[in-house]
């Protein structure tokens, strides 16, 4: 469910230019594929409402092109559901369609340990590292959802990842807010497809130099 000020999501192109993602941070997207639960990564510990848990990151293999796999931040689960065997309802099989935000993930700070992928320990989302580990594109989509209170409790009990809300507070950055939520003009949509799909360098350069889009 989307709020009244949320633009409709755009289909995510199969192949994405990672250098263009910063230009489309918080862009709402739709992407379809199959989750690779065998390559799941848990980032944590992460707290939610005073309870310790993890962020579930799962590669999503695109329907017609395995090479177009991306990384999906599916949301938070409690620590007691760390083992996949304890949360079968949180491991959907078959084709799924994810609605979320194309994002640049948060960065580690000086107190955050380095990831130890050889031991399956991740403390922050190093997208390039995770992409290389799973054979994915270095593209990060944060799944969004707006479950009611009782549905959220049910998800937590069953180990279904709880995604982030679709609405975003950009802390009074009005220009970014307007671009993110109201930039639905034809020009913006064309820009999204041209830049993210790795167009020829001359087209990319012309599009990025046009600051009025």
PDB file of C-alpha atoms in Angstrom:
ATOM      1  CA  UNK A   1       0.000   0.000   0.000  1.00  0.00           C
ATOM      2  CA  UNK A   2       1.336   3.429  -0.959  1.00  0.00           C
ATOM      3  CA  UNK A   3       0.700   6.763   0.639  1.00  0.00           C
ATOM      4  CA  UNK A   4      -1.093   9.514  -1.288  1.00  0.00           C
ATOM      5  CA  UNK A   5       2.181  11.290  -2.086  1.00  0.00           C
ATOM      6  CA  UNK A   6       4.145   8.252  -3.266  1.00  0.00           C
ATOM      7  CA  UNK A   7       4.744   7.998  -7.017  1.00  0.00           C
ATOM      8  CA  UNK A   8       4.079   4.629  -8.633  1.00  0.00           C
ATOM      9  CA  UNK A   9       7.158   2.392  -8.848  1.00  0.00           C
ATOM     10  CA  UNK A  10       9.043   1.975 -12.113  1.00  0.00           C
ATOM     11  CA  UNK A  11      10.213  -1.423 -13.420  1.00  0.00           C
ATOM     12  CA  UNK A  12      13.904  -1.865 -12.677  1.00  0.00           C
ATOM     13  CA  UNK A  13      15.947  -2.368 -15.866  1.00  0.00           C
ATOM     14  CA  UNK A  14      17.757  -5.713 -16.102  1.00  0.00           C
ATOM     15  CA  UNK A  15      21.242  -4.202 -16.326  1.00  0.00           C
ATOM     16  CA  UNK A  16      22.116  -1.251 -14.125  1.00  0.00           C
ATOM     17  CA  UNK A  17      24.986   1.218 -14.098  1.00  0.00           C
ATOM     18  CA  UNK A  18      26.076   1.322 -10.424  1.00  0.00           C
ATOM     19  CA  UNK A  19      27.544   4.802 -10.850  1.00  0.00           C
ATOM     20  CA  UNK A  20      24.070   6.145 -11.671  1.00  0.00           C
ATOM     21  CA  UNK A  21      22.350   4.853  -8.533  1.00  0.00           C
ATOM     22  CA  UNK A  22      23.220   7.924  -6.476  1.00  0.00           C
ATOM     23  CA  UNK A  23      21.189  10.006  -8.945  1.00  0.00           C
ATOM     24  CA  UNK A  24      18.131   7.870  -8.182  1.00  0.00           C
ATOM     25  CA  UNK A  25      18.433   7.309  -4.447  1.00  0.00           C
ATOM     26  CA  UNK A  26      14.955   6.601  -3.022  1.00  0.00           C
ATOM     27  CA  UNK A  27      13.497   5.916  -6.479  1.00  0.00           C
ATOM     28  CA  UNK A  28      10.560   3.509  -6.142  1.00  0.00           C
ATOM     29  CA  UNK A  29      11.052   0.374  -8.258  1.00  0.00           C
ATOM     30  CA  UNK A  30       9.493  -2.989  -9.030  1.00  0.00           C
ATOM     31  CA  UNK A  31      11.585  -6.069  -9.721  1.00  0.00           C
ATOM     32  CA  UNK A  32      10.556  -9.691 -10.350  1.00  0.00           C
ATOM     33  CA  UNK A  33      12.559 -12.857  -9.861  1.00  0.00           C
ATOM     34  CA  UNK A  34      13.362 -15.780  -7.571  1.00  0.00           C
ATOM     35  CA  UNK A  35      15.042 -15.428  -4.188  1.00  0.00           C
ATOM     36  CA  UNK A  36      18.333 -17.254  -3.726  1.00  0.00           C
ATOM     37  CA  UNK A  37      17.844 -18.206  -0.088  1.00  0.00           C
ATOM     38  CA  UNK A  38      20.945 -20.382  -0.283  1.00  0.00           C
ATOM     39  CA  UNK A  39      22.958 -17.159  -0.648  1.00  0.00           C
ATOM     40  CA  UNK A  40      21.190 -15.214   2.098  1.00  0.00           C
ATOM     41  CA  UNK A  41      23.301 -12.852   4.226  1.00  0.00           C
ATOM     42  CA  UNK A  42      22.379 -11.491   7.664  1.00  0.00           C
ATOM     43  CA  UNK A  43      23.622  -8.058   8.709  1.00  0.00           C
ATOM     44  CA  UNK A  44      23.734  -7.452  12.405  1.00  0.00           C
ATOM     45  CA  UNK A  45      23.127  -7.208  15.151  1.00  0.00           C
ATOM     46  CA  UNK A  46      20.436  -4.621  14.432  1.00  0.00           C
ATOM     47  CA  UNK A  47      17.956  -3.431  17.051  1.00  0.00           C
ATOM     48  CA  UNK A  48      14.225  -2.949  16.475  1.00  0.00           C
ATOM     49  CA  UNK A  49      11.911  -1.855  19.284  1.00  0.00           C
ATOM     50  CA  UNK A  50      14.517  -2.915  21.826  1.00  0.00           C
ATOM     51  CA  UNK A  51      14.972  -6.411  20.398  1.00  0.00           C
ATOM     52  CA  UNK A  52      18.134  -7.675  18.796  1.00  0.00           C
ATOM     53  CA  UNK A  53      17.972  -9.096  15.323  1.00  0.00           C
ATOM     54  CA  UNK A  54      19.334  -9.009  11.789  1.00  0.00           C
ATOM     55  CA  UNK A  55      18.718  -7.422   8.408  1.00  0.00           C
ATOM     56  CA  UNK A  56      18.024 -10.120   5.803  1.00  0.00           C
ATOM     57  CA  UNK A  57      19.763  -9.590   2.459  1.00  0.00           C
ATOM     58  CA  UNK A  58      18.902 -12.041  -0.302  1.00  0.00           C
ATOM     59  CA  UNK A  59      19.953 -12.053  -3.962  1.00  0.00           C
ATOM     60  CA  UNK A  60      16.992 -11.868  -6.330  1.00  0.00           C
ATOM     61  CA  UNK A  61      17.661 -13.736  -9.565  1.00  0.00           C
ATOM     62  CA  UNK A  62      15.859 -11.993 -12.398  1.00  0.00           C
ATOM     63  CA  UNK A  63      13.277 -13.948 -14.338  1.00  0.00           C
ATOM     64  CA  UNK A  64      14.908 -14.147 -17.768  1.00  0.00           C
ATOM     65  CA  UNK A  65      18.504 -13.198 -16.991  1.00  0.00           C
ATOM     66  CA  UNK A  66      20.385 -14.720 -14.022  1.00  0.00           C
ATOM     67  CA  UNK A  67      23.193 -12.258 -14.730  1.00  0.00           C
ATOM     68  CA  UNK A  68      20.829  -9.432 -13.800  1.00  0.00           C
ATOM     69  CA  UNK A  69      20.601 -10.612 -10.166  1.00  0.00           C
ATOM     70  CA  UNK A  70      20.364  -7.816  -7.582  1.00  0.00           C
ATOM     71  CA  UNK A  71      20.573  -7.635  -3.778  1.00  0.00           C
ATOM     72  CA  UNK A  72      17.358  -7.126  -1.832  1.00  0.00           C
ATOM     73  CA  UNK A  73      17.265  -5.868   1.742  1.00  0.00           C
ATOM     74  CA  UNK A  74      14.130  -7.769   2.742  1.00  0.00           C
ATOM     75  CA  UNK A  75      13.915  -6.280   6.231  1.00  0.00           C
ATOM     76  CA  UNK A  76      14.431  -7.194   9.876  1.00  0.00           C
ATOM     77  CA  UNK A  77      14.055 -10.504  11.711  1.00  0.00           C
ATOM     78  CA  UNK A  78      14.632 -11.247  15.394  1.00  0.00           C
ATOM     79  CA  UNK A  79      17.755 -13.049  16.532  1.00  0.00           C
ATOM     80  CA  UNK A  80      15.743 -16.136  17.487  1.00  0.00           C
ATOM     81  CA  UNK A  81      14.979 -16.667  13.785  1.00  0.00           C
ATOM     82  CA  UNK A  82      18.582 -16.529  12.648  1.00  0.00           C
ATOM     83  CA  UNK A  83      18.422 -20.170  11.538  1.00  0.00           C
ATOM     84  CA  UNK A  84      16.451 -20.515   8.284  1.00  0.00           C
ATOM     85  CA  UNK A  85      14.941 -23.772   9.516  1.00  0.00           C
ATOM     86  CA  UNK A  86      13.036 -21.797  12.156  1.00  0.00           C
ATOM     87  CA  UNK A  87      11.341 -19.473   9.639  1.00  0.00           C
ATOM     88  CA  UNK A  88      10.041 -21.452   6.659  1.00  0.00           C
ATOM     89  CA  UNK A  89       7.237 -18.937   6.086  1.00  0.00           C
ATOM     90  CA  UNK A  90       9.857 -16.244   5.622  1.00  0.00           C
ATOM     91  CA  UNK A  91      11.443 -18.069   2.685  1.00  0.00           C
ATOM     92  CA  UNK A  92       9.060 -17.644  -0.269  1.00  0.00           C
ATOM     93  CA  UNK A  93       9.642 -19.930  -3.223  1.00  0.00           C
ATOM     94  CA  UNK A  94       8.686 -19.395  -6.815  1.00  0.00           C
ATOM     95  CA  UNK A  95       8.474 -16.070  -8.584  1.00  0.00           C
ATOM     96  CA  UNK A  96       8.063 -12.963  -6.446  1.00  0.00           C
ATOM     97  CA  UNK A  97       7.665  -9.283  -7.262  1.00  0.00           C
ATOM     98  CA  UNK A  98       9.458  -6.915  -4.902  1.00  0.00           C
ATOM     99  CA  UNK A  99       8.411  -3.304  -4.487  1.00  0.00           C
ATOM    100  CA  UNK A 100      11.062  -1.174  -2.882  1.00  0.00           C
ATOM    101  CA  UNK A 101      13.482   1.718  -2.997  1.00  0.00           C
ATOM    102  CA  UNK A 102      16.644   1.821  -5.067  1.00  0.00           C
ATOM    103  CA  UNK A 103      19.170   2.880  -2.454  1.00  0.00           C
ATOM    104  CA  UNK A 104      22.724   3.656  -1.574  1.00  0.00           C
ATOM    105  CA  UNK A 105      23.064   1.734   1.724  1.00  0.00           C
ATOM    106  CA  UNK A 106      24.409   3.214   4.921  1.00  0.00           C
ATOM    107  CA  UNK A 107      28.183   3.307   5.419  1.00  0.00           C
ATOM    108  CA  UNK A 108      30.184   1.796   8.243  1.00  0.00           C
ATOM    109  CA  UNK A 109      31.487   4.105  10.953  1.00  0.00           C
ATOM    110  CA  UNK A 110      34.715   3.912  12.921  1.00  0.00           C
ATOM    111  CA  UNK A 111      33.115   1.604  15.497  1.00  0.00           C
ATOM    112  CA  UNK A 112      31.752  -0.918  12.991  1.00  0.00           C
ATOM    113  CA  UNK A 113      33.835  -4.103  12.608  1.00  0.00           C
ATOM    114  CA  UNK A 114      34.923  -5.258   9.202  1.00  0.00           C
ATOM    115  CA  UNK A 115      32.739  -7.868   7.546  1.00  0.00           C
ATOM    116  CA  UNK A 116      33.946 -11.458   7.698  1.00  0.00           C
ATOM    117  CA  UNK A 117      32.219 -13.073   4.704  1.00  0.00           C
ATOM    118  CA  UNK A 118      34.293 -16.237   5.076  1.00  0.00           C
ATOM    119  CA  UNK A 119      32.527 -16.773   8.400  1.00  0.00           C
ATOM    120  CA  UNK A 120      29.146 -15.454   7.242  1.00  0.00           C
ATOM    121  CA  UNK A 121      29.438 -12.396   9.489  1.00  0.00           C
ATOM    122  CA  UNK A 122      28.246  -9.054   8.112  1.00  0.00           C
ATOM    123  CA  UNK A 123      28.101  -5.880  10.175  1.00  0.00           C
ATOM    124  CA  UNK A 124      27.281  -3.366   7.436  1.00  0.00           C
ATOM    125  CA  UNK A 125      26.133  -3.570   3.791  1.00  0.00           C
ATOM    126  CA  UNK A 126      29.244  -3.586   1.629  1.00  0.00           C
ATOM    127  CA  UNK A 127      27.318  -3.893  -1.624  1.00  0.00           C
ATOM    128  CA  UNK A 128      30.336  -4.484  -3.843  1.00  0.00           C
ATOM    129  CA  UNK A 129      31.623  -7.201  -1.526  1.00  0.00           C
ATOM    130  CA  UNK A 130      28.213  -8.874  -1.256  1.00  0.00           C
ATOM    131  CA  UNK A 131      27.705  -8.690  -5.009  1.00  0.00           C
ATOM    132  CA  UNK A 132      31.038 -10.364  -5.709  1.00  0.00           C
ATOM    133  CA  UNK A 133      30.277 -13.033  -3.118  1.00  0.00           C
ATOM    134  CA  UNK A 134      26.917 -13.913  -4.681  1.00  0.00           C
ATOM    135  CA  UNK A 135      27.540 -13.182  -8.357  1.00  0.00           C
ATOM    136  CA  UNK A 136      25.068 -10.284  -8.274  1.00  0.00           C
ATOM    137  CA  UNK A 137      25.097  -6.781  -9.638  1.00  0.00           C
ATOM    138  CA  UNK A 138      26.178  -4.230  -6.994  1.00  0.00           C
ATOM    139  CA  UNK A 139      22.608  -2.956  -6.796  1.00  0.00           C
ATOM    140  CA  UNK A 140      20.702  -2.635  -3.509  1.00  0.00           C
ATOM    141  CA  UNK A 141      16.903  -2.441  -3.250  1.00  0.00           C
ATOM    142  CA  UNK A 142      15.187  -1.996   0.114  1.00  0.00           C
ATOM    143  CA  UNK A 143      11.857  -3.814   0.184  1.00  0.00           C
ATOM    144  CA  UNK A 144       9.015  -1.636   1.429  1.00  0.00           C
ATOM    145  CA  UNK A 145       5.798  -2.595   3.174  1.00  0.00           C
ATOM    146  CA  UNK A 146       3.151  -1.058   5.399  1.00  0.00           C
ATOM    147  CA  UNK A 147       1.676  -3.912   7.476  1.00  0.00           C
ATOM    148  CA  UNK A 148      -0.740  -3.087  10.258  1.00  0.00           C
ATOM    149  CA  UNK A 149       0.202  -3.667  13.889  1.00  0.00           C
ATOM    150  CA  UNK A 150      -1.166  -7.212  14.115  1.00  0.00           C
ATOM    151  CA  UNK A 151       0.382  -8.260  10.819  1.00  0.00           C
ATOM    152  CA  UNK A 152       3.725  -6.933  12.007  1.00  0.00           C
ATOM    153  CA  UNK A 153       3.427  -9.039  15.177  1.00  0.00           C
ATOM    154  CA  UNK A 154       2.619 -12.088  13.078  1.00  0.00           C
ATOM    155  CA  UNK A 155       5.617 -11.470  10.813  1.00  0.00           C
ATOM    156  CA  UNK A 156       7.890 -11.122  13.822  1.00  0.00           C
ATOM    157  CA  UNK A 157       6.632 -14.371  15.366  1.00  0.00           C
ATOM    158  CA  UNK A 158       7.039 -16.305  12.114  1.00  0.00           C
ATOM    159  CA  UNK A 159      10.384 -14.836  11.095  1.00  0.00           C
ATOM    160  CA  UNK A 160       9.020 -13.056   8.031  1.00  0.00           C
ATOM    161  CA  UNK A 161      11.317 -10.073   7.333  1.00  0.00           C
ATOM    162  CA  UNK A 162       9.716  -6.740   8.189  1.00  0.00           C
ATOM    163  CA  UNK A 163      10.553  -4.260   5.448  1.00  0.00           C
ATOM    164  CA  UNK A 164      10.887  -0.533   5.795  1.00  0.00           C
ATOM    165  CA  UNK A 165       7.891   1.822   5.406  1.00  0.00           C
ATOM    166  CA  UNK A 166       7.270   3.158   1.937  1.00  0.00           C
ATOM    167  CA  UNK A 167       7.044   6.735   3.184  1.00  0.00           C
ATOM    168  CA  UNK A 168      10.386   8.461   3.678  1.00  0.00           C
ATOM    169  CA  UNK A 169      11.234  11.502   5.775  1.00  0.00           C
ATOM    170  CA  UNK A 170      14.115  13.284   4.110  1.00  0.00           C
ATOM    171  CA  UNK A 171      14.672  15.644   7.031  1.00  0.00           C
ATOM    172  CA  UNK A 172      13.543  18.908   5.457  1.00  0.00           C
ATOM    173  CA  UNK A 173      15.661  18.517   2.356  1.00  0.00           C
ATOM    174  CA  UNK A 174      12.867  19.974   0.239  1.00  0.00           C
ATOM    175  CA  UNK A 175      14.618  19.808  -3.087  1.00  0.00           C
ATOM    176  CA  UNK A 176      15.394  16.109  -2.644  1.00  0.00           C
ATOM    177  CA  UNK A 177      11.876  15.471  -1.377  1.00  0.00           C
ATOM    178  CA  UNK A 178      10.368  17.079  -4.447  1.00  0.00           C
ATOM    179  CA  UNK A 179      12.678  15.180  -6.774  1.00  0.00           C
ATOM    180  CA  UNK A 180      12.050  11.878  -5.056  1.00  0.00           C
ATOM    181  CA  UNK A 181       8.281  11.953  -4.666  1.00  0.00           C
ATOM    182  CA  UNK A 182       7.060  14.316  -7.371  1.00  0.00           C
ATOM    183  CA  UNK A 183       9.662  13.826 -10.090  1.00  0.00           C
ATOM    184  CA  UNK A 184       7.292  11.792 -12.239  1.00  0.00           C
ATOM    185  CA  UNK A 185       7.572  13.867 -15.362  1.00  0.00           C
ATOM    186  CA  UNK A 186       8.305  12.176 -18.657  1.00  0.00           C
ATOM    187  CA  UNK A 187      11.800  13.649 -18.607  1.00  0.00           C
ATOM    188  CA  UNK A 188      12.633  12.022 -15.264  1.00  0.00           C
ATOM    189  CA  UNK A 189      11.359   8.635 -16.396  1.00  0.00           C
ATOM    190  CA  UNK A 190      13.372   8.851 -19.604  1.00  0.00           C
ATOM    191  CA  UNK A 191      16.445   9.874 -17.630  1.00  0.00           C
ATOM    192  CA  UNK A 192      16.013   6.880 -15.324  1.00  0.00           C
ATOM    193  CA  UNK A 193      15.998   4.412 -18.211  1.00  0.00           C
ATOM    194  CA  UNK A 194      18.777   6.096 -20.175  1.00  0.00           C
ATOM    195  CA  UNK A 195      21.223   6.404 -17.304  1.00  0.00           C
ATOM    196  CA  UNK A 196      20.572   3.214 -15.364  1.00  0.00           C
ATOM    197  CA  UNK A 197      20.676   0.967 -18.425  1.00  0.00           C
ATOM    198  CA  UNK A 198      24.265   1.970 -19.228  1.00  0.00           C
ATOM    199  CA  UNK A 199      23.689   4.037 -22.388  1.00  0.00           C
ATOM    200  CA  UNK A 200      26.532   5.150 -24.653  1.00  0.00           C
ATOM    201  CA  UNK A 201      28.869   7.533 -22.898  1.00  0.00           C
ATOM    202  CA  UNK A 202      27.868  10.546 -24.968  1.00  0.00           C
ATOM    203  CA  UNK A 203      24.170  10.129 -24.070  1.00  0.00           C
ATOM    204  CA  UNK A 204      24.990   9.613 -20.398  1.00  0.00           C
ATOM    205  CA  UNK A 205      27.132  12.728 -20.362  1.00  0.00           C
ATOM    206  CA  UNK A 206      24.440  14.877 -21.967  1.00  0.00           C
ATOM    207  CA  UNK A 207      21.755  13.630 -19.593  1.00  0.00           C
ATOM    208  CA  UNK A 208      23.830  14.168 -16.457  1.00  0.00           C
ATOM    209  CA  UNK A 209      24.892  17.665 -17.538  1.00  0.00           C
ATOM    210  CA  UNK A 210      21.277  18.748 -17.764  1.00  0.00           C
ATOM    211  CA  UNK A 211      20.783  19.843 -14.160  1.00  0.00           C
ATOM    212  CA  UNK A 212      17.194  20.950 -14.769  1.00  0.00           C
ATOM    213  CA  UNK A 213      15.867  17.385 -15.143  1.00  0.00           C
TER     214      UNK A 213
END
